[in-house]
Each structure stands twice: as structure tokens, then as C-alpha cells.
GROMACS .gro file of C-alpha atoms in nm:
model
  286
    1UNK     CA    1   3.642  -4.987   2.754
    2UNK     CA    2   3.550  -4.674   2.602
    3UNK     CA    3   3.227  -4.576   2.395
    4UNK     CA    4   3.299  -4.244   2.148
    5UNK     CA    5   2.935  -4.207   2.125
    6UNK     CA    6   2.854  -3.815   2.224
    7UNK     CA    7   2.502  -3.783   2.119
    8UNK     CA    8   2.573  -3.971   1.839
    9UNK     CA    9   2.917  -3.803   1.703
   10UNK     CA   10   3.221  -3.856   1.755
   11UNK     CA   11   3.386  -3.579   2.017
   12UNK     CA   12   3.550  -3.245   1.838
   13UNK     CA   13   3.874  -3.138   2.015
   14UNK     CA   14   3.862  -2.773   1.838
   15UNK     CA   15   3.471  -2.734   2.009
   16UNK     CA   16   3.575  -2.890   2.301
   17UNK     CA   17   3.835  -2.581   2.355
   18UNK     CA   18   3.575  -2.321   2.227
   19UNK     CA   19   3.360  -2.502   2.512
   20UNK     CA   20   3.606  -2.429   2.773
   21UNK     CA   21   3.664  -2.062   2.670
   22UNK     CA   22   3.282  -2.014   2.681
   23UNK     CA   23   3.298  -2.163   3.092
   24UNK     CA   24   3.569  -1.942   3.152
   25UNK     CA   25   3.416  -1.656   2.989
   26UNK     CA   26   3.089  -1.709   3.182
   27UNK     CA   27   3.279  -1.792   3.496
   28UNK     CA   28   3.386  -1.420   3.554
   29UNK     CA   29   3.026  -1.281   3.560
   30UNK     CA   30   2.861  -1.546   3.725
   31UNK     CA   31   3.134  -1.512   4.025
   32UNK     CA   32   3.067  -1.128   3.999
   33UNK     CA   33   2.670  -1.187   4.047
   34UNK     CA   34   2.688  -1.429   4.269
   35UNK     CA   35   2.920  -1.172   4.513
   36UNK     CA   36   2.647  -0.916   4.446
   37UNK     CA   37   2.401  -1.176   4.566
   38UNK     CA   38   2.585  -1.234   4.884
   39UNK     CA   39   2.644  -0.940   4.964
   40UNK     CA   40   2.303  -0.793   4.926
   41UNK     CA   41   2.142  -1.154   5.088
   42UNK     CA   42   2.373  -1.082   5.414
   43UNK     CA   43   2.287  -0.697   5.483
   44UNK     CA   44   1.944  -0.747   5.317
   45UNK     CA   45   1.786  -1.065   5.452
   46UNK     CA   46   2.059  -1.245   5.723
   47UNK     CA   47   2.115  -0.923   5.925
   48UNK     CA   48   1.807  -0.879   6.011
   49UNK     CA   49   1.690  -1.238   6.105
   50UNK     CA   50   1.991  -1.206   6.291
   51UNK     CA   51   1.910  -0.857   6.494
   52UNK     CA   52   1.585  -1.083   6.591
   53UNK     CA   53   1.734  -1.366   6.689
   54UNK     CA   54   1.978  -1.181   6.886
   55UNK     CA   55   1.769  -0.886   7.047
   56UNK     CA   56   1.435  -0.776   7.077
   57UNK     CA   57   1.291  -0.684   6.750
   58UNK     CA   58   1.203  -0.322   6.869
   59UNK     CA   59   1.551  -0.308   6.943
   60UNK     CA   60   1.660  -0.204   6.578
   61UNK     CA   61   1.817   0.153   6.574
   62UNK     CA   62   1.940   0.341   6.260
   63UNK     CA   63   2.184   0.040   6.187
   64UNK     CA   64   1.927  -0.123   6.044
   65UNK     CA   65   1.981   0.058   5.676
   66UNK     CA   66   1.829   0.073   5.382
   67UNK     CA   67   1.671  -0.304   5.415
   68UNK     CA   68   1.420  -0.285   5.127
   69UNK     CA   69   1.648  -0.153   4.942
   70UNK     CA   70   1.895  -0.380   4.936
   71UNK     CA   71   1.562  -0.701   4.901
   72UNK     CA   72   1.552  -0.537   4.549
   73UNK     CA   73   1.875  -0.525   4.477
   74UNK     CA   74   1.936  -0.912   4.588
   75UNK     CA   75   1.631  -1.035   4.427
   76UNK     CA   76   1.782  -0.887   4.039
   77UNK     CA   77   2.080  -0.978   4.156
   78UNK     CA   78   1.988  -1.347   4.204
   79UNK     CA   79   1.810  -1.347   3.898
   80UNK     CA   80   2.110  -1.240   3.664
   81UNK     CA   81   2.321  -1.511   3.866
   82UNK     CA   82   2.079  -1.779   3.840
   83UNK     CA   83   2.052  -1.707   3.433
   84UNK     CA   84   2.444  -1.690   3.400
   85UNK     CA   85   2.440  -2.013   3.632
   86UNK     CA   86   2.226  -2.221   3.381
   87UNK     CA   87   2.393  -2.052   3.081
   88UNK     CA   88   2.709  -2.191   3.225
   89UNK     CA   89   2.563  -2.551   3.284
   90UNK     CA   90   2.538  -2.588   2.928
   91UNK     CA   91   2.813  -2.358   2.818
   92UNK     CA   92   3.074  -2.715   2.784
   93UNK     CA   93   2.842  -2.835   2.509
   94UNK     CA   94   2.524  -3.025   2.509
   95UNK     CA   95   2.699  -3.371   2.636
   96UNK     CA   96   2.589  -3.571   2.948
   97UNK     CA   97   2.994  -3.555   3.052
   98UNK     CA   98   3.011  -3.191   2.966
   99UNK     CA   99   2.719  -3.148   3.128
  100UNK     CA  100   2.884  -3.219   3.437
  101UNK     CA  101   3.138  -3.043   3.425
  102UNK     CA  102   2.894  -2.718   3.375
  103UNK     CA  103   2.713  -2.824   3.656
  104UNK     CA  104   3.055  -2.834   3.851
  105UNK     CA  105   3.210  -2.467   3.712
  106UNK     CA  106   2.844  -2.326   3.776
  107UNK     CA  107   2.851  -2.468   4.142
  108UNK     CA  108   3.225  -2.343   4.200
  109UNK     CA  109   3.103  -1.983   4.011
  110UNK     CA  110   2.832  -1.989   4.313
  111UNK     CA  111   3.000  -2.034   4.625
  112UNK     CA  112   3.319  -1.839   4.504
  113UNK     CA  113   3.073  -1.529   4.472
  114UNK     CA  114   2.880  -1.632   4.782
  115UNK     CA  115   3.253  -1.612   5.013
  116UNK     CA  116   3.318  -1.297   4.800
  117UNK     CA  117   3.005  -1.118   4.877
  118UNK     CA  118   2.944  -1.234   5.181
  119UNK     CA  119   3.333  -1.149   5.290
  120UNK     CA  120   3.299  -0.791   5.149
  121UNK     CA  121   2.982  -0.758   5.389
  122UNK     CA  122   3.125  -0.827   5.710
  123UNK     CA  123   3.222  -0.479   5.845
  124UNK     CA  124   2.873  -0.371   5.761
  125UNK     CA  125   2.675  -0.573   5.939
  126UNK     CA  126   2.442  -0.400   6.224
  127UNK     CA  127   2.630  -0.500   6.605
  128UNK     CA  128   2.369  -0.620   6.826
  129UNK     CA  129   2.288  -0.389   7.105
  130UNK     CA  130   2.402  -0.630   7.378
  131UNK     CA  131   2.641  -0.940   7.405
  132UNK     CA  132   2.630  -1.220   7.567
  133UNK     CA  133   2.298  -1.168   7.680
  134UNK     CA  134   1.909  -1.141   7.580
  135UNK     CA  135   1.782  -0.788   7.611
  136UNK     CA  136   1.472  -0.800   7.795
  137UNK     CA  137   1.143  -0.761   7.604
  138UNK     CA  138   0.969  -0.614   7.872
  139UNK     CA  139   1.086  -0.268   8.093
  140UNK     CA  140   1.019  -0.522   8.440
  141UNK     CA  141   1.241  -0.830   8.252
  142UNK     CA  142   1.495  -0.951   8.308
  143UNK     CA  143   1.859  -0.993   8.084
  144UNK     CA  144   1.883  -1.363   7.987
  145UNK     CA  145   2.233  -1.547   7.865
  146UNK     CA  146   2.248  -1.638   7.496
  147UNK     CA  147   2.267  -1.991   7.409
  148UNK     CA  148   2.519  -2.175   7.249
  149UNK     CA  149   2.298  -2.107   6.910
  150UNK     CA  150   2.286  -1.732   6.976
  151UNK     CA  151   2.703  -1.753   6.953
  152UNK     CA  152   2.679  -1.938   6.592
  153UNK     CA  153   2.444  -1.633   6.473
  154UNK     CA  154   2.639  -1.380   6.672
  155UNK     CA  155   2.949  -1.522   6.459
  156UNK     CA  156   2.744  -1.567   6.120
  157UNK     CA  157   2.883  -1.278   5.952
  158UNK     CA  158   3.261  -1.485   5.948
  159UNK     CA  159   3.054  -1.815   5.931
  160UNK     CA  160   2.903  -1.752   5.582
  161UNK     CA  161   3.224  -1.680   5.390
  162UNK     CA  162   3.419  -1.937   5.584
  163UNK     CA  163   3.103  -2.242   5.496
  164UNK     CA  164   3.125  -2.064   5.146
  165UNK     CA  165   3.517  -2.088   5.037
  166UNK     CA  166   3.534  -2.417   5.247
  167UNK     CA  167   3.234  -2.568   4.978
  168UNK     CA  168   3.488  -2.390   4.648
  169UNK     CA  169   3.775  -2.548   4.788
  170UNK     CA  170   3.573  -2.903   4.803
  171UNK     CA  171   3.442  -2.812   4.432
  172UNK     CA  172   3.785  -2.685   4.280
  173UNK     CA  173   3.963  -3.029   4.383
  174UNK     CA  174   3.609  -3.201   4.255
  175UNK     CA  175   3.699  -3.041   3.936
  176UNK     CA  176   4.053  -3.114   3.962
  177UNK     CA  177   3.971  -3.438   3.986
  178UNK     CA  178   3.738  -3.451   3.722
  179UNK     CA  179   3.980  -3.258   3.464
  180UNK     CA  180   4.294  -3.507   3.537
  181UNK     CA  181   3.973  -3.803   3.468
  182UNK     CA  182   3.876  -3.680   3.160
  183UNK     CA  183   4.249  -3.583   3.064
  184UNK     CA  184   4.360  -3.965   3.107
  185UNK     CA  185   4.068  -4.085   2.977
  186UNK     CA  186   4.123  -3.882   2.657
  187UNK     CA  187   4.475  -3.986   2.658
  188UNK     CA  188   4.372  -4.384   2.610
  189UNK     CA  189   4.069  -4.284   2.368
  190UNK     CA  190   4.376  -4.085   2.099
  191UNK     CA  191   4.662  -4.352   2.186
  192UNK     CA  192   4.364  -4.603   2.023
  193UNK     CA  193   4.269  -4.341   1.754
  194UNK     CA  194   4.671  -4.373   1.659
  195UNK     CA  195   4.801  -4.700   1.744
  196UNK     CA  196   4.507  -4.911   1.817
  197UNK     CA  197   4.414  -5.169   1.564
  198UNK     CA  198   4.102  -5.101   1.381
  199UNK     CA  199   3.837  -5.366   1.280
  200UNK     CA  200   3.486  -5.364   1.188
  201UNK     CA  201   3.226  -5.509   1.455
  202UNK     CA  202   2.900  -5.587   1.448
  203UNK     CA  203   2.586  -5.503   1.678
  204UNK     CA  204   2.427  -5.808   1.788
  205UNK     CA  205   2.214  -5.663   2.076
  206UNK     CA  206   2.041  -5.332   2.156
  207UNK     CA  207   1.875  -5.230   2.481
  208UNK     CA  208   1.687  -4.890   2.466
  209UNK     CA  209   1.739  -4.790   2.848
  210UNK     CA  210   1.378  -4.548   2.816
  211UNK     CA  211   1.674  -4.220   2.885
  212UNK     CA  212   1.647  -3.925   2.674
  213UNK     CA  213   1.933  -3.720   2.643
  214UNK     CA  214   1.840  -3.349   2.467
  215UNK     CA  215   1.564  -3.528   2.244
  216UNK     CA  216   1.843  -3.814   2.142
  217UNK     CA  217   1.746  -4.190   2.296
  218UNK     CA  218   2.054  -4.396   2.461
  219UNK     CA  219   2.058  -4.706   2.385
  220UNK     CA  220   2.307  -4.965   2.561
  221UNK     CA  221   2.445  -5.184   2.258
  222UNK     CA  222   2.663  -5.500   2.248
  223UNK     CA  223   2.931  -5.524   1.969
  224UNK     CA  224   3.151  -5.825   1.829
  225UNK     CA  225   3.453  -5.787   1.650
  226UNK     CA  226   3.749  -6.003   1.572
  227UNK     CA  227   4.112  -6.001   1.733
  228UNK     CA  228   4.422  -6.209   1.695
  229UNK     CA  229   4.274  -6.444   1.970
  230UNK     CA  230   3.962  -6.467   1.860
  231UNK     CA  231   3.603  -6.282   1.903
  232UNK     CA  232   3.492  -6.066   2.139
  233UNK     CA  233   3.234  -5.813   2.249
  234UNK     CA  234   3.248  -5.532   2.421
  235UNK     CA  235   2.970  -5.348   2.594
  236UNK     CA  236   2.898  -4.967   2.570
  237UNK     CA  237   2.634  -4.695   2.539
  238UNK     CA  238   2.510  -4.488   2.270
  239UNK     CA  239   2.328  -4.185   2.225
  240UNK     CA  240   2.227  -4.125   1.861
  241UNK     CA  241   1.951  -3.914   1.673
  242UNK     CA  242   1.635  -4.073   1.583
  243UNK     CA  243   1.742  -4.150   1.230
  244UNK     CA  244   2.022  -4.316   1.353
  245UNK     CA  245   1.883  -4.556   1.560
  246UNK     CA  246   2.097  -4.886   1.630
  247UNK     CA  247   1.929  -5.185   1.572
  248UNK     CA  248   2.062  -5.594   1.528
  249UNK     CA  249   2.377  -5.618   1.258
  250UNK     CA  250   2.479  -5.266   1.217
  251UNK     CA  251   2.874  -5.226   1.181
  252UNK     CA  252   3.064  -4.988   1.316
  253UNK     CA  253   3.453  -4.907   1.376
  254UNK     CA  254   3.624  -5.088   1.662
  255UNK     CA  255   3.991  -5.008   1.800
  256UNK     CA  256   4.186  -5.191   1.982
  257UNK     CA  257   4.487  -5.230   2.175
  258UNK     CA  258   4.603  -5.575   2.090
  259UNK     CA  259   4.796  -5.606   2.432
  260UNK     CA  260   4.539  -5.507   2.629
  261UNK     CA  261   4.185  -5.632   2.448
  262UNK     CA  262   3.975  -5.491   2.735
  263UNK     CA  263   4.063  -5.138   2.627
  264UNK     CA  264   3.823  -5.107   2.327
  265UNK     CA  265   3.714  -4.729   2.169
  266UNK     CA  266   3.358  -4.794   1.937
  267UNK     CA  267   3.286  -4.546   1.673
  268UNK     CA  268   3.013  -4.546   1.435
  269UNK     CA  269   3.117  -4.649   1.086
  270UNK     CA  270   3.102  -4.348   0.839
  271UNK     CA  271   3.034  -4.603   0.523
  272UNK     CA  272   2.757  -4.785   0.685
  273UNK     CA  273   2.383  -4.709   0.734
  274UNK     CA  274   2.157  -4.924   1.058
  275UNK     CA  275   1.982  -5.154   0.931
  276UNK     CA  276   1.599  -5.220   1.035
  277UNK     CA  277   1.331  -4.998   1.164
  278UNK     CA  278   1.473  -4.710   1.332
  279UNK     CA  279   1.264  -4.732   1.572
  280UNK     CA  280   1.274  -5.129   1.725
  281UNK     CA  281   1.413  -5.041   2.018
  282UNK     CA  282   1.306  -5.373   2.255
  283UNK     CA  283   1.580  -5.590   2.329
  284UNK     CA  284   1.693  -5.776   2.067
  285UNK     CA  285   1.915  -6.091   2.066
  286UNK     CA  286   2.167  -6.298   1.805
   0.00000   0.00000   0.00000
């Protein structure tokens, strides 16, 4: 079953394309930030944890570069590509569906960037001074054998982009997965819009589920309507402005496919106000 209720309104194919142009066009300069983050984080921050896990930590030379630097650069940097990120997780449209799909694009944006930057960094990271084995922090000490955990951060530099475009790949099919969803599912909702059969239903239960979606209440409402076999009622969810509150014996527009009764699309009905207080929203019963 299907409920057409997008904070209140039925969905707009024409802004759901201008959404999608906005995620692609936010897309490119969140990647591009989120490179410059991971770049500056590894040769900033990582290398040098890394020198100090690796070697003594007056063992630093001149490879050390321009560390402070490069702290500045990352922490703009991952300022611009946490604003871009957010701008991105409502770029779809202020939906709780689109929403996730921002929240997906913004996540794929991230680690794209991350394998980027942190790809482009890999000649330049500082080479430890010895490997394979501890430098001794003391002129009388003695060399000690790194441990299997002093290989993972001698490899770290390939390790970050690798984790980082392994987590893009899992998002991109995520996505894929999502977009073929919402493509079938949109597919049903117009074949019902076109050659469903339309009646009128009517509300005869409303449970306000205490969920707040941008300032809009969601309400979980019952509907009845008639079909060649009889009644039935189909459940679904609403999200509607205050004004439009649903309450006991409003109508609104049903479709159906008479072959398949299960698959039912509920719109609100254009000629037809909610009755009742707009704001009884206990549960109320036939």
C-alpha cells in the first residue's frame, strides 16, 4: 500500500528533478572538500601520530613539514565540507524519504573525497627512520621488533584510501539500491494515478505517533473506502501542517487497482476540508 502524503502534499515530479540537480550540483564541491580534508588530515594529523607510534618522537627530521600549517588548512577545510555536507542532506527536498537519500549522497560525497585526498597524499608522507624495528629511546637501548600493529600503521598511508573507496563502493550500491526502490515504487504510485480506480474514503481512526517532521505532526490514519467486493481499509501515514490536521470522518481520494486491492495510493481530497478540532490528536475510534 502506498501513502502520497509528503508533508502533507502530494509529491512534484518537476521539484523532484530540480532536487536531484541541486545533489549533483553540491556533490562536486563537497567531494572536492572532503579530498582537501583528507589530504590535509593525513600529512597534518595521521603522519605524525604515526612517526610516534613508529619511532621515537625525537626522531622527527626535516620530513616532518609544515605540520601547523597544514592543522589550519584541515580545520577550514573540514568546516566548508561539513557545511556543503548538511547543505546536501537537505538539498533532495525537505521529505523524510528525500531526506535519506541526502543523507546517503552526503555520506558517498565524504568518503569519495576522503579516498581522493587521502590517495593524493601517499607519496608525501614522512618514511620512518627504521623498519621493522623500534628505534631505541635511549643511546644504551636496545632496537625492538614492531608488532603486528606497528605493520597496520606502517601501511596506513594505502590503508586509508583503500577503508575509504571500499565504504563509497558499499554507499554507491546502497544508493543504487535505494534509486531502483524508489524508481519501482514510483512506477506502482503513477500506474494507480492512471489506471487505478478512484473512490472517496473515509478516515475512521487517527493515531498522532508524538513525531515531528520539520514542524509538521505525522499522524498514522486508517481509511475505508468501497470496492467491487466490498469495504476495506487500508492503513498509512500522514504528515500534514497544523491546519490540516486529520481527525475522525475526513474524506480523501483513494486509488485502486481492482486486481490487486492491497495496492492502494491515499491522497488528500482537494474539495474537502477535516472536520473537528485540528488539534484532537488522541486516538480516536468508529
Amino acid at each position: 500500500m502506498f501513502g502520497a502524503f509528503d508533508l502533507g502534499l502530494p509529491g512534484d515530479p518537476r521539484q523532484a528533478r530540480r532536487a536531484g540537480r541541486r545533489l549533483w550540483l553540491l556533490g562536486v564541491p563537497t567531494t572536492l572538500a572532503w579530498a582537501a580534508v583528507g589530504w590535509s588530515g593525513a600529512l597534518g594529523l595521521l603522519d605524525g601520530f604515526r612517526l610516534m607510534s613508529l619511532n621515537r618522537v625525537d626522531a622527527w627530521g626535516a620530513d616532518a613539514g609544515p605540520v601547523v600549517s597544514l592543522v589550519l588548512f584541515f580545520s577550514v577545510a573540514i568546516t566548508v565540507a561539513s557545511s556543503l555536507g548538511f547543505a546536501m542532506l537537505w538539498g533532495d527536498g525537505l521529505s523524510l524519504s528525500r531526506l535519506g537519500v541526502g543523507l546517503r549522497a552526503s555520506s558517498l560525497a565524504a568518503a569519495l573525497g576522503v579516498a581522493l585526498g587521502t590517495g593524493v597524499a601517499i607519496p608525501s608522507w614522512s618514511p620512518p627512520e627504521s623498519v621493522g624495528q623500534r628505534l631505541p629511546s635511549q643511546a644504551d637501548g636496545k632496537a625492538t621488533p614492531w608488532s603486528d600493529v606497528d605493520w597496520v600503521v606502517y601501511y596506513e598511508p594505502y590503508l586509508l584510501p583503500a577503508v575509504s573507496a571500499l565504504v563509497a563502493l558499499v554507499v554507491i550500491v546502497v544508493l543504487l539500491r535505494a534509486f531502483l526502490a524508489a524508481a519501482e515504487a514510483d512506477d506502482r504510485v503513477e500506474g494507480l494515478r492512471r489506471g487505478g480506480r478512484q473512490v472517496t474514503g473515509h478516515v475512521t481512526r487517527v493515531e498522532f505517533t508524538s513525531v515531528w517532521i520539520m514542524g509538521h505532526p505525522r499522524f498514522v490514519v486508517h481509511v475505508r473506502f468501497p470496492t467491487e467486493s466490498g469495504e476495506r481499509t487500508v492503513v498509512t501515514t500522514m504528515v500534514t501542517p497544523l491546519f490540516q490536521a486529520p481527525a475522525r470522518g475526513s474524506t480523501v481520494l483513494v486509488r485502486y487497482d481492482p486486481r490487486d486491492p492491497d495496492e492502494v495510493l491515499v491522497e488528500p481530497d482537494p474539495a474537502a476540508a477535516f472536520p473537528g478540532p485540528p488539534f484532537d490528536w488522541g486516538v480516536s475510534d468508529e
